[in-house]
Short mmCIF file of C-alpha atoms in Angstrom, two decimals:
data_model
loop_
_atom_site.label_atom_id
_atom_site.label_comp_id
_atom_site.label_asym_id
_atom_site.label_seq_id
_atom_site.Cartn_x
_atom_site.Cartn_y
_atom_site.Cartn_z
CA MET W 549 -6.91 -5.35 -16.46
CA GLN W 550 -6.76 -6.88 -12.93
CA ASP W 551 -3.95 -7.47 -10.45
CA SER W 552 -3.27 -10.79 -8.71
CA HIS W 553 -6.00 -9.99 -6.13
CA GLY W 554 -8.67 -9.45 -8.78
CA GLN W 555 -8.62 -5.69 -8.22
CA ALA W 556 -9.00 -3.40 -11.23
CA VAL W 557 -5.73 -1.80 -12.27
CA ASN W 558 -5.85 1.74 -13.63
CA THR W 559 -3.55 1.83 -16.64
CA SER W 560 -4.64 5.27 -17.84
CA GLU W 561 -2.45 8.33 -17.56
CA GLN W 562 -4.97 9.74 -15.08
CA ALA W 563 -3.86 7.26 -12.40
CA GLU W 564 -3.37 8.84 -8.97
CA THR W 565 0.19 9.98 -8.27
CA PHE W 566 2.24 8.01 -5.74
CA VAL W 567 3.43 10.79 -3.37
CA GLU W 568 6.43 10.48 -1.05
CA GLY W 569 5.45 11.54 2.47
CA LEU W 570 1.75 10.81 1.89
CA ASP W 571 1.76 7.33 0.37
CA PHE W 572 5.22 6.13 1.38
CA TYR W 573 8.49 7.09 3.03
CA PHE W 574 11.96 5.59 3.20
CA GLU W 575 13.44 4.16 6.38
CA GLU W 576 16.90 2.58 6.42
CA GLY W 577 16.78 2.33 2.63
CA LEU W 578 13.42 0.53 2.55
CA MET W 579 10.15 1.93 1.23
CA VAL W 580 7.40 1.90 3.87
CA LEU W 581 3.80 2.28 2.69
CA THR W 582 1.58 4.56 4.78
CA ARG W 583 -1.82 3.73 6.26
CA ARG W 584 -3.34 6.26 3.82
CA TYR W 585 -1.98 4.40 0.80
CA LEU W 586 -2.93 0.98 2.16
CA LEU W 587 -6.51 2.11 2.90
CA ASN W 588 -6.85 3.62 -0.57
CA ARG W 589 -5.57 0.39 -2.14
CA GLY W 590 -8.56 -1.34 -0.56
CA TYR W 591 -7.26 -4.78 0.41
CA CYS W 592 -4.63 -6.53 2.54
CA CYS W 593 -1.61 -7.91 0.68
CA ASN W 594 -0.64 -10.23 3.60
CA ASN W 595 2.92 -8.87 3.67
CA ILE W 596 2.64 -7.74 7.33
CA CYS W 597 2.99 -4.05 6.42
CA ARG W 598 4.01 -1.80 9.31
CA HIS W 599 0.97 0.49 8.91
CA CYS W 600 -1.54 -2.19 7.86
CA PRO W 601 -5.09 -0.92 8.50
CA TYR W 602 -6.43 -4.47 8.16
CA GLY W 603 -4.93 -5.86 11.39
CA ASN W 604 -1.91 -7.72 10.02
CA SER W 605 0.80 -5.43 11.42
CA ASP W 606 0.49 -7.12 14.85
CA GLU W 607 2.76 -9.95 13.70
CA LEU W 608 5.73 -7.54 13.60
CA GLU W 609 5.78 -7.12 17.38
#
């Protein structure tokens, strides 16, 4: 199975756990993905994420 970016999606029960504090945190009721999670995902989603390791967070400022 692939996601909308053509990346393989792990549907097994051995999928890595999404851990609060490591992969995301909440700020003002919104979930913010961390640089660690975004790097592990392996591609830019073009949503101008705050911690984008691919250079797209600059548009926030």
